[in-house]
Coordinates of C-alpha atoms (C1' of nucleotides) in Angstrom, one line a residue:
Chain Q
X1 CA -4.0 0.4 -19.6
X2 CA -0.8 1.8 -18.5
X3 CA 2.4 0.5 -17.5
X4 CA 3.7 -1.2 -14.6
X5 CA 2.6 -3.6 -12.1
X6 CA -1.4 -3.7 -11.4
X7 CA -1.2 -2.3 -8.0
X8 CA -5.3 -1.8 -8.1
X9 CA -5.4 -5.8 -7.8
X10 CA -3.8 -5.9 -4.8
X11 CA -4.7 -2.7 -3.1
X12 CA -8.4 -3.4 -3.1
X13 CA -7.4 -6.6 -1.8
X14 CA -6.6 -4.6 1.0
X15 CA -9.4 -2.5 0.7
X16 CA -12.0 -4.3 1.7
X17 CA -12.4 -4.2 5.8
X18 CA -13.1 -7.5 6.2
X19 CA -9.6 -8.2 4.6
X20 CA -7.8 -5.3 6.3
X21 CA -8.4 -6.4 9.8
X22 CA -7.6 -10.0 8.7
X23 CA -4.1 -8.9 7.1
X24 CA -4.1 -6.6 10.8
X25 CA -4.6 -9.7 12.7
X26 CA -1.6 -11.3 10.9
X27 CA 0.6 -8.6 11.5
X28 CA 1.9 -10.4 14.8
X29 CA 3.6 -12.9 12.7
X30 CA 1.7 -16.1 14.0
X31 CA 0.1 -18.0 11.7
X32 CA -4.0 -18.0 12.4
X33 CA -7.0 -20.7 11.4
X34 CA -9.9 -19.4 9.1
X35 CA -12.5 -19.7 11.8
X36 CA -10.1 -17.3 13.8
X37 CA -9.6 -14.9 11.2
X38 CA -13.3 -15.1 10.7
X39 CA -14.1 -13.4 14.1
X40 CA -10.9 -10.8 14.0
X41 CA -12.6 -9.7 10.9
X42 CA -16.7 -10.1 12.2
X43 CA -17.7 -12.3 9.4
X44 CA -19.0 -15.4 9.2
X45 CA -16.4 -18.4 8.2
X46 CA -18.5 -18.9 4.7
X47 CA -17.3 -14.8 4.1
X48 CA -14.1 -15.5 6.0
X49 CA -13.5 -18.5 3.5
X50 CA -13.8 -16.7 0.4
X51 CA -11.3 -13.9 1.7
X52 CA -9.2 -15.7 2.2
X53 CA -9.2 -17.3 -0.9
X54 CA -9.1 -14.4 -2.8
X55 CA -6.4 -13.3 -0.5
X56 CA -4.1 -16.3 -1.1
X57 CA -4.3 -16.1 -5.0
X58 CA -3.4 -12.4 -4.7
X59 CA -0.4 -13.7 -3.5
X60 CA -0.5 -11.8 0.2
X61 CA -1.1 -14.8 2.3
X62 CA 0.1 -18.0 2.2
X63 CA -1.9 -21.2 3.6
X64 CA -0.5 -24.7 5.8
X65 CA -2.5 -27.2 6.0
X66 CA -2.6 -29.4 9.2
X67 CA -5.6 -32.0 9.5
X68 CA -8.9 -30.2 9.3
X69 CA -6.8 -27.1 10.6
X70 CA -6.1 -24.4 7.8
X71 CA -3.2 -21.6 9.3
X72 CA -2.8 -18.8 7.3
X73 CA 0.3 -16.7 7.9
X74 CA 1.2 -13.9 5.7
X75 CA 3.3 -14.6 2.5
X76 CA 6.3 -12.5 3.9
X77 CA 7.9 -9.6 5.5
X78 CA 7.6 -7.6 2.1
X79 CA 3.4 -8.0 2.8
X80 CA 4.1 -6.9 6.4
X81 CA 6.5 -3.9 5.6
X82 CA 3.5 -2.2 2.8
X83 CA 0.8 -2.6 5.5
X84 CA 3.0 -0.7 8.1
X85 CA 3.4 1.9 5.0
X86 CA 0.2 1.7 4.8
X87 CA -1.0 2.5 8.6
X88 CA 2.1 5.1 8.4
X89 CA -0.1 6.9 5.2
X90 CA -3.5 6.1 7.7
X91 CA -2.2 7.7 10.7
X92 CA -0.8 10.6 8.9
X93 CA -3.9 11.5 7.1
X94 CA -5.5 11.3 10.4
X95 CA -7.8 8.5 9.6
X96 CA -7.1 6.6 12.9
X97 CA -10.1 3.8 12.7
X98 CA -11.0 4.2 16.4
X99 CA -10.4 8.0 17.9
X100 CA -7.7 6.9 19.7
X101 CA -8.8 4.3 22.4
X102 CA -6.4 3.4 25.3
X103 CA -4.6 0.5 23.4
X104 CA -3.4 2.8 21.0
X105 CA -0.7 4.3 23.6
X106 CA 0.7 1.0 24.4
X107 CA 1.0 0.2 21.0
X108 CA 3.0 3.2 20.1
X109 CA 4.9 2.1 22.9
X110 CA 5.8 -1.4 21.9
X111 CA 4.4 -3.7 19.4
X112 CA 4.6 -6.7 17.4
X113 CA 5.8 -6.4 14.0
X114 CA 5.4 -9.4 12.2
X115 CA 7.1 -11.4 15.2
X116 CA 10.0 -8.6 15.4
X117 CA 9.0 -5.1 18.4
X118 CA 8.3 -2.4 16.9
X119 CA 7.0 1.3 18.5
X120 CA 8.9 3.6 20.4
X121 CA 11.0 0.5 22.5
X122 CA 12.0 -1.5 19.3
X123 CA 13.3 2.0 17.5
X124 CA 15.2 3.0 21.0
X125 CA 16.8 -0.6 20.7
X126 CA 17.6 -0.1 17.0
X127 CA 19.2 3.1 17.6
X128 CA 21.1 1.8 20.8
X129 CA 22.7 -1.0 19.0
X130 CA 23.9 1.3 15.7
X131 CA 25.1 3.5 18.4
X132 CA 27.0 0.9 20.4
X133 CA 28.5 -0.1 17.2
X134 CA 26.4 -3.6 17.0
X135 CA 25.0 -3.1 14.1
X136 CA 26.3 -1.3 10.8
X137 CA 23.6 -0.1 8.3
X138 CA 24.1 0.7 4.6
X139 CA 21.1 1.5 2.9
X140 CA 18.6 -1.0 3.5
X141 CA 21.6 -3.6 3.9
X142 CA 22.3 -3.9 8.0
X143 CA 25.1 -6.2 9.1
X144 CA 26.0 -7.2 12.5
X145 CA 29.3 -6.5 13.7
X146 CA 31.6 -8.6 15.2
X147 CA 30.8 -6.7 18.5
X148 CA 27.6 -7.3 17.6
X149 CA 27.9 -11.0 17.2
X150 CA 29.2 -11.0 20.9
X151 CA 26.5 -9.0 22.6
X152 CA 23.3 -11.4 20.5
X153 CA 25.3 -14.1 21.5
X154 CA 25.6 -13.6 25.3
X155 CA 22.2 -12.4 25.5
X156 CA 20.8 -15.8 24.5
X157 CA 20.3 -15.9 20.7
X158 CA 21.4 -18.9 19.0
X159 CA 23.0 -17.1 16.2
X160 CA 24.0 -20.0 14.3
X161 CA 20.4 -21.4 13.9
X162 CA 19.5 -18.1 12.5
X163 CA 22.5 -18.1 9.8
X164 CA 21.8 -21.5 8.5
X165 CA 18.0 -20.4 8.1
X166 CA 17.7 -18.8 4.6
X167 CA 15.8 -15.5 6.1
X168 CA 18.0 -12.6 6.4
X169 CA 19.2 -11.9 9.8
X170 CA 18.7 -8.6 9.4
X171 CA 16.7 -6.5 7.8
X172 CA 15.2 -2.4 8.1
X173 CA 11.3 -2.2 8.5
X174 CA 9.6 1.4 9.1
X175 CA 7.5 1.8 12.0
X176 CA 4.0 3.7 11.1
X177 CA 3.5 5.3 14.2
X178 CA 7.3 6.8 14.4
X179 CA 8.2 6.9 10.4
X180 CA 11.6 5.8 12.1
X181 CA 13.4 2.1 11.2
X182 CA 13.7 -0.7 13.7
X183 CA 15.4 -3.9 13.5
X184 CA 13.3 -7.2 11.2
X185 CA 14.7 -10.3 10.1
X186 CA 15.7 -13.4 12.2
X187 CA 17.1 -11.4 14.7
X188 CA 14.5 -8.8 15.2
X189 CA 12.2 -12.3 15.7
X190 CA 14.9 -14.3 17.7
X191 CA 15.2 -11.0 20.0
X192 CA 12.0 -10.3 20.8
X193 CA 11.6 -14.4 21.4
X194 CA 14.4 -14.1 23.9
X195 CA 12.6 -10.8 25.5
X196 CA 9.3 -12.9 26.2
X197 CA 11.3 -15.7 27.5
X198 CA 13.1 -13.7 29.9
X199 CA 9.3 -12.1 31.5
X200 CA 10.7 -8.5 30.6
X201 CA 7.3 -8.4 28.5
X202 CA 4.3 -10.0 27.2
X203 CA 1.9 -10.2 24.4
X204 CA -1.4 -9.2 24.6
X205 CA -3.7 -11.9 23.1
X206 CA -5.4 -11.1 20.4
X207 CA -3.6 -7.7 19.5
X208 CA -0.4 -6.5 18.7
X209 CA 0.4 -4.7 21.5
X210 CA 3.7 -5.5 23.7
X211 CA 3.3 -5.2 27.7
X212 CA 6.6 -4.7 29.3
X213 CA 6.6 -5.6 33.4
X214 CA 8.6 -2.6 35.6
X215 CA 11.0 -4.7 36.0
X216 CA 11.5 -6.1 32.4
X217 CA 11.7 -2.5 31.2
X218 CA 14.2 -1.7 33.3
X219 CA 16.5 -4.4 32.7
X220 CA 15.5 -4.0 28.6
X221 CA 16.8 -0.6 29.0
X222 CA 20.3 -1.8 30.8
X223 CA 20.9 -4.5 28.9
X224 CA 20.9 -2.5 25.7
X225 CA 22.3 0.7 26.6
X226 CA 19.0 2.8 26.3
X227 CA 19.9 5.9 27.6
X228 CA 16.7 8.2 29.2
Chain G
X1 CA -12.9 -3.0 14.6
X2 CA -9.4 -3.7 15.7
X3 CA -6.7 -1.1 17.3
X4 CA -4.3 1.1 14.4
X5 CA -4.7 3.0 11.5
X6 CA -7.1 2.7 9.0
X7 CA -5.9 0.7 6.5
X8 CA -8.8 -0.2 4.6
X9 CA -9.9 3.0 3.7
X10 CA -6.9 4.7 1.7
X11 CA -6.2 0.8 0.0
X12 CA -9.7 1.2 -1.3
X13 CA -8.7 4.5 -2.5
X14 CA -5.9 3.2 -4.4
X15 CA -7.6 -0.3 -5.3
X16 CA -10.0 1.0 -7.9
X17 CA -8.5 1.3 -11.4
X18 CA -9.0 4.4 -12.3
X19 CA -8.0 6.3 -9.5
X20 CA -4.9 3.5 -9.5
X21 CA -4.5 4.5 -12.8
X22 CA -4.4 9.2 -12.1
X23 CA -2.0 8.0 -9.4
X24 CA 0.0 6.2 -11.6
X25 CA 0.3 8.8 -13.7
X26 CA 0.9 11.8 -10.8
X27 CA 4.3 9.2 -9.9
X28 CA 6.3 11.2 -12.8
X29 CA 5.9 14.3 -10.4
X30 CA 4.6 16.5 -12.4
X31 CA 1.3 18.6 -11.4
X32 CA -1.2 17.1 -14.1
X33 CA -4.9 18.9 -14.6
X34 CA -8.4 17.1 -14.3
X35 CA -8.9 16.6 -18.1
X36 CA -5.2 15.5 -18.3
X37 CA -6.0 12.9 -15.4
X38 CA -9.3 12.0 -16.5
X39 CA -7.9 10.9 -20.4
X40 CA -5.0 8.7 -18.7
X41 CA -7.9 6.9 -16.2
X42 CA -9.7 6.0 -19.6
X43 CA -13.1 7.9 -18.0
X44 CA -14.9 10.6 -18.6
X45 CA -14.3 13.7 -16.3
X46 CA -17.4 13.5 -14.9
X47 CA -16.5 10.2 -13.3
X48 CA -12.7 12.1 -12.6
X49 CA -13.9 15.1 -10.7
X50 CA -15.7 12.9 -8.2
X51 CA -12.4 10.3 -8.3
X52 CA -10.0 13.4 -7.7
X53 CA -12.5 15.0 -4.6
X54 CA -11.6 11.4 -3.0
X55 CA -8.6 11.4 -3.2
X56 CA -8.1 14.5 -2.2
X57 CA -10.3 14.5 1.1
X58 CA -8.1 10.6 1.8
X59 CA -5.1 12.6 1.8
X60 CA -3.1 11.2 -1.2
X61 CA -3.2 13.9 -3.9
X62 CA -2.9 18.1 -3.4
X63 CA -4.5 20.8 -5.6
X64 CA -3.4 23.8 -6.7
X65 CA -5.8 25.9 -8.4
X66 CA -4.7 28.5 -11.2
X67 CA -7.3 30.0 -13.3
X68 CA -9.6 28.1 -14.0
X69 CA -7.1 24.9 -14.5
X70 CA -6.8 22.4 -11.8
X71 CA -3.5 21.2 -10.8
X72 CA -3.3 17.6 -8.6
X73 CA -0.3 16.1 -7.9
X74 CA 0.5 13.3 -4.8
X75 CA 0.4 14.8 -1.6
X76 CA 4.3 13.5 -0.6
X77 CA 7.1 11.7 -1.2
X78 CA 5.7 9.1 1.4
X79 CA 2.6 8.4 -1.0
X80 CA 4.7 7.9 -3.7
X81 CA 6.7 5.4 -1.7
X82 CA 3.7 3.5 -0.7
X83 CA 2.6 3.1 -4.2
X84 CA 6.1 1.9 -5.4
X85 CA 6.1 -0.6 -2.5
X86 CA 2.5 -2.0 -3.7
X87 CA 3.6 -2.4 -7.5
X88 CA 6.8 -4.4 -5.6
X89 CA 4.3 -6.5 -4.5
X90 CA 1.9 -6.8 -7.5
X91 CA 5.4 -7.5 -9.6
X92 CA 6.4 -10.1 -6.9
X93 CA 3.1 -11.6 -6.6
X94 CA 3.4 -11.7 -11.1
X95 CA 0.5 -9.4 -11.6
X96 CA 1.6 -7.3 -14.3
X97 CA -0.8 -5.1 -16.0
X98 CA 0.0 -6.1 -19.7
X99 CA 2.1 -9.4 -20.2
X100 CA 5.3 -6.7 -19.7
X101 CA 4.7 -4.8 -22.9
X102 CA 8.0 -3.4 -25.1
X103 CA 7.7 -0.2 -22.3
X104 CA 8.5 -2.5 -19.9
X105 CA 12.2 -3.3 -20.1
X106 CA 12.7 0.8 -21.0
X107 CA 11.1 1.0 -16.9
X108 CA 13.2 -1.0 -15.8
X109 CA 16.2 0.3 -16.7
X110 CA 15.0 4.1 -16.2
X111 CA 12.4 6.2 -15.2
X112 CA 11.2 8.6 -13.3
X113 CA 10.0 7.7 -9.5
X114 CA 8.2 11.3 -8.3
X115 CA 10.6 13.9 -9.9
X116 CA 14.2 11.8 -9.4
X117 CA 15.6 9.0 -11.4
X118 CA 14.4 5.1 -10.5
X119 CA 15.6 2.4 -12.0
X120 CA 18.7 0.1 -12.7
X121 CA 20.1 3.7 -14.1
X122 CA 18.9 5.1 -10.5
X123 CA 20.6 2.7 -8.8
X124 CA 23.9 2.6 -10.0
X125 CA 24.5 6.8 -9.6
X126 CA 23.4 6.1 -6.2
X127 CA 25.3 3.1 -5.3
X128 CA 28.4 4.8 -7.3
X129 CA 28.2 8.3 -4.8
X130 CA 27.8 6.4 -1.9
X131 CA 31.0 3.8 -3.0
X132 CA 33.0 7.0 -4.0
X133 CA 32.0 8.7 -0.6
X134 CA 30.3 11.2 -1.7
X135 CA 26.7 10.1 0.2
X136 CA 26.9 8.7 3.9
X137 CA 23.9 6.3 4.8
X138 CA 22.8 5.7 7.7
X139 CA 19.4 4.1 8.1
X140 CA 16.9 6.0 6.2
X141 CA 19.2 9.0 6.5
X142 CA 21.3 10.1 4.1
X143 CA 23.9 12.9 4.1
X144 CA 25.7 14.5 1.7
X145 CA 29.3 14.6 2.6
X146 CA 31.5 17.5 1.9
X147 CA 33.2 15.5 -1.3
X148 CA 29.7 15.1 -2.5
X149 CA 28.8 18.3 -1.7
X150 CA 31.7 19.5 -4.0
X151 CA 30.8 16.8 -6.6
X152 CA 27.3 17.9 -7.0
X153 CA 28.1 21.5 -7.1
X154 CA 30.3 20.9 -9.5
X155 CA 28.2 18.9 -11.8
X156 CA 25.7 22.2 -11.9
X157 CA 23.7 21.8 -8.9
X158 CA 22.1 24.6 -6.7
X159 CA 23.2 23.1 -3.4
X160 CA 22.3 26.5 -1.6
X161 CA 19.0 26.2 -3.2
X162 CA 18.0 22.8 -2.1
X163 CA 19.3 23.5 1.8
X164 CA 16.9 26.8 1.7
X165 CA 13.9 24.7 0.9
X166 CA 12.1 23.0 3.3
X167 CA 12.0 19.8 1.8
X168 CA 15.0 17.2 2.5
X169 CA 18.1 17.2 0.1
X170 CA 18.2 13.6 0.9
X171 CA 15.8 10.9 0.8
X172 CA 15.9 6.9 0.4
X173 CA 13.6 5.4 -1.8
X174 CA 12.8 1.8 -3.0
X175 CA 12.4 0.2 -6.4
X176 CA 9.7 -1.6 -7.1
X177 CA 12.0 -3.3 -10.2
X178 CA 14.7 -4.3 -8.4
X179 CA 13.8 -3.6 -4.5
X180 CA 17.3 -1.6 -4.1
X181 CA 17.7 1.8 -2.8
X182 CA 18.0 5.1 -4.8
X183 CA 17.9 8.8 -3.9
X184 CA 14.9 11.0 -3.9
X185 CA 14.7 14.4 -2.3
X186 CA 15.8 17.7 -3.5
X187 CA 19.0 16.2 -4.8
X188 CA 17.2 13.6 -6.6
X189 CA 15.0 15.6 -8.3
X190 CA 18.0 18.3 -8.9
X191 CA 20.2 15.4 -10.6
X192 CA 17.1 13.8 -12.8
X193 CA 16.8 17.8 -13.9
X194 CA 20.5 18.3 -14.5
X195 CA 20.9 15.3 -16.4
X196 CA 17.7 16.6 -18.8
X197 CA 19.3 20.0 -19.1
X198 CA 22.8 18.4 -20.4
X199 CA 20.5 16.4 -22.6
X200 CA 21.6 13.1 -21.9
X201 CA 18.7 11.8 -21.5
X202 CA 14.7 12.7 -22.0
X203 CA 11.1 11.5 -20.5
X204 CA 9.1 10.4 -22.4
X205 CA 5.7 12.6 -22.7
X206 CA 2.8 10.8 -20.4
X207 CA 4.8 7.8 -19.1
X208 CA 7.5 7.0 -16.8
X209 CA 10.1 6.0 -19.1
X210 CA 13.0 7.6 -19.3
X211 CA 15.5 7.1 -22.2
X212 CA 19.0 7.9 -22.6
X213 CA 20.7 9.1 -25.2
X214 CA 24.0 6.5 -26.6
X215 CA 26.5 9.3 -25.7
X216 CA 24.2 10.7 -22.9
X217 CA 24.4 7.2 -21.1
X218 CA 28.5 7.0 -21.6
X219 CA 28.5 10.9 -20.1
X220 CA 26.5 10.0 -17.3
X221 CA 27.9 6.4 -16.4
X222 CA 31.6 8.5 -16.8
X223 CA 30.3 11.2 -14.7
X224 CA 29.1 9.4 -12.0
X225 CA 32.1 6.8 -12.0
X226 CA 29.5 3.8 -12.8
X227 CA 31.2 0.5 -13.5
X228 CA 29.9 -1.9 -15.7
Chain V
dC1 C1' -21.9 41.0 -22.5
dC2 C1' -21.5 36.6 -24.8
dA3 C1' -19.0 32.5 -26.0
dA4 C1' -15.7 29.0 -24.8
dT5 C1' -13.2 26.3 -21.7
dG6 C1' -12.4 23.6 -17.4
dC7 C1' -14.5 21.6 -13.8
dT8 C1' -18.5 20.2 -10.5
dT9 C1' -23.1 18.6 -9.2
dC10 C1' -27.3 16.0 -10.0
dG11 C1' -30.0 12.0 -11.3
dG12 C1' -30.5 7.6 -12.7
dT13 C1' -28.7 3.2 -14.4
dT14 C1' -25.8 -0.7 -13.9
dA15 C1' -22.8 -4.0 -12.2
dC16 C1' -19.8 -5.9 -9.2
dG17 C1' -18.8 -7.7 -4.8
dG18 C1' -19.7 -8.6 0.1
dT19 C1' -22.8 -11.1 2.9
dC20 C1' -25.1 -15.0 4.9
dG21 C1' -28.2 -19.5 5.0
dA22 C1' -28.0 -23.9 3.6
dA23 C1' -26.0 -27.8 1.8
dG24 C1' -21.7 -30.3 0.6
dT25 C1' -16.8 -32.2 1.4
dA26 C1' -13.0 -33.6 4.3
dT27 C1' -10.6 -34.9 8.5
dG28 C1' -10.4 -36.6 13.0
dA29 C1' -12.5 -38.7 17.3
dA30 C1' -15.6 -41.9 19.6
Chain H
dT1 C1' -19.6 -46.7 11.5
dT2 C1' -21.3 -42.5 13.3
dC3 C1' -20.9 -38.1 15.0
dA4 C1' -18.5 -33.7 15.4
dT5 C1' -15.5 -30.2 13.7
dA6 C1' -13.3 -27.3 10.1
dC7 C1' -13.7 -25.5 6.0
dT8 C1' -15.8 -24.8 1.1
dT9 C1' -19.3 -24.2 -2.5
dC10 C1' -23.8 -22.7 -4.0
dG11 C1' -27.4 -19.5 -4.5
dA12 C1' -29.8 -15.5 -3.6
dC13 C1' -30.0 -11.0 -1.7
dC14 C1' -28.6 -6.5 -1.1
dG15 C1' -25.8 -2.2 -1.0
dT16 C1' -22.5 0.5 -2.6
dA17 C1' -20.0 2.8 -5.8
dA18 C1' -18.5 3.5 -10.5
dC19 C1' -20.2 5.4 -14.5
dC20 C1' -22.1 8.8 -17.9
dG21 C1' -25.6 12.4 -19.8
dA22 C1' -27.2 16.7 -18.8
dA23 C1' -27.3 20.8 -16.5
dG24 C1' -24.9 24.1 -13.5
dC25 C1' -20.9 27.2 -11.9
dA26 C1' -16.7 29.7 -12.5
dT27 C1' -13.0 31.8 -15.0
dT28 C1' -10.9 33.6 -19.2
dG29 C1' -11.0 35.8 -23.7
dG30 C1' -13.0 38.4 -27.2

DNA sequence: CCAATGCTTCGGTTACGGTCGAAGTATGAA
DNA sequence: TTCATACTTCGACCGTAACCGAAGCATTGG
């Protein structure tokens, strides 16, 4: 009828709360099998099967086939970044889906953004690193400094492996329970990789929430200069 | 089902055409009435009144009643961003409405995003003030500096004005045409209206379009200090 | 007070889409 | 080859919600 891009197509391919809590469950980045997705969403895998299907032409998910194993990932950070706008329009309206249960703290406190943290500990590290002059942003355009370069380096990422991947080493995504920007791209991912690797925290399986240990949050908040 | 907002249940909101369609239409920014809203959905109002209530109650639209006229417009600049990040993804994902009719290319290269210029035209006076120093950005922040702040009040803008509202001077926003940056917020929407009032360019009445006049788009890219 | 306009509510129809049982295909293991 | 697993397709059912005609309020103007 009007102009523009037919954003009803996709945004009841979101609508539907079968598909939501799929798209929800593949919010932590990893890539999930159909029968898997089928019980995140509480469907059977025939339903499961054709959400998914529908979900794939719409362009939202994209699909690897391995055997008689189907993983389903979502097509990109771009999907990821309207479903946090999304939960950031949710939250605000005050249509929180459960009235607040006790995972919802620990998610505001850390969680996993499409394989990058996110909540209150992945904005404080953001910050912290613009601050310490690590990284410089411009718009939606953040570069790593040279200073920057050192302190990724020496904290374990392999930098170079992430330049000669095509993704963007950097990249802005909005949190929806802050409305503040943390740090996405290949090293938002590689970062939080080197966190879990170290044991300063874990993910909860099944959910998107990040656990730090006492311990790990300590030396999280040292080694990046978080201050209080 | 699952922990987080509530995803599903504004997506429905916006995934049924004819709401998609009124909230289309509110993205120009201007308050619109029932029977205004109810001809660009293609429906009867009837079928609008119960479509406006909805989206009202979900949070995404405001009314304002004045006689007995009925004025909705989007509830924020953070709707409007939300709905520009979906048709990103419906353009990505090649779901046009209309096999990108002759408005198309006129959308691209202008319109108007929620009150402030979008476009390839929105882009360049925003990357060409933040080049000539005139707009500092730092994440989603962005500050006017005190050469922008004489530049603007020198092109005829009401600086004072804007800082007494409560609403921010500044605000990013993202193109759903060319996924760059431009500014919204009280300075956006006081540059769009400046640049009407020196009739360099016009809207165009019930669409997003905006078109510039031959020696209103010389003025402006002069003015600005766009290149190219 | 009546008429006109703008919007809402009610009732009833229709259609689309989500859902699952059952059967069908493909891949891998025994 | 035979069985088990992972997923898809088919068919039928059901519920919800979009839709409009008609009537009902509310506000303005004469």
């Amino acid at each position: 009828m009007k102009e523009g891009p037919d954003i009803a197509r996709i945004a009841s391919l979101i609508g539907d709360p079968a598909r939501a809590n799929i798209l929800g469950a593949l919010m932590t980045g990893k890539a999930l099998t159909a029968t898997e997705l089928a019980g995140e969403a509480g469907v059977t895998v025939q339903t499961a099967s054709t959400h998914l299907s529908k979900l794939e032409v719409g362009g939202l998910t994209v699909v690897r086939k391995s055997g008689r194993h189907k993983y389903i990932s979502l097509a990109g950070p771009d999907v990821a970044e309207v479903l946090e706008a999304l939960m950031g329009l949710a939250a605000g309206a005050g249509h929180m889906r459960t009235r607040t249960g006790p995972a919802d703290s620990v998610l505001r406190d850390a969680r996993v953004c499409y394989n990058h943290l996110a909540g209150s500990q992945g904005i404080a590290m953001f910050d912290a690193m613009v601050a310490r002059g690590f990284l410089q942003v411009n718009g939606d355009v953040i570069t790593l400094t040279p200073a920057g370069n050192d302190f990724v380096t020496g904290f374990g990422v392999d930098l170079a492996a992430l330049q000669r991947a095509r993704a963007p080493v950097c990249r802005a995504c909005l949190d929806w329970s802050a409305r503040r920007t943390h740090l996405a791209g290949g090293l938002g991912r590689a970062l939080l990789a080197r966190i879990e690797v170290l044991g300063w925290a874990k993910r909860q399986s099944g959910s998107r929430a990040v656990r730090f240990t006492t311990a790990g949050r300590g030396a999280f908040r040292a080694q990046f200069g978080i201050k209080d």
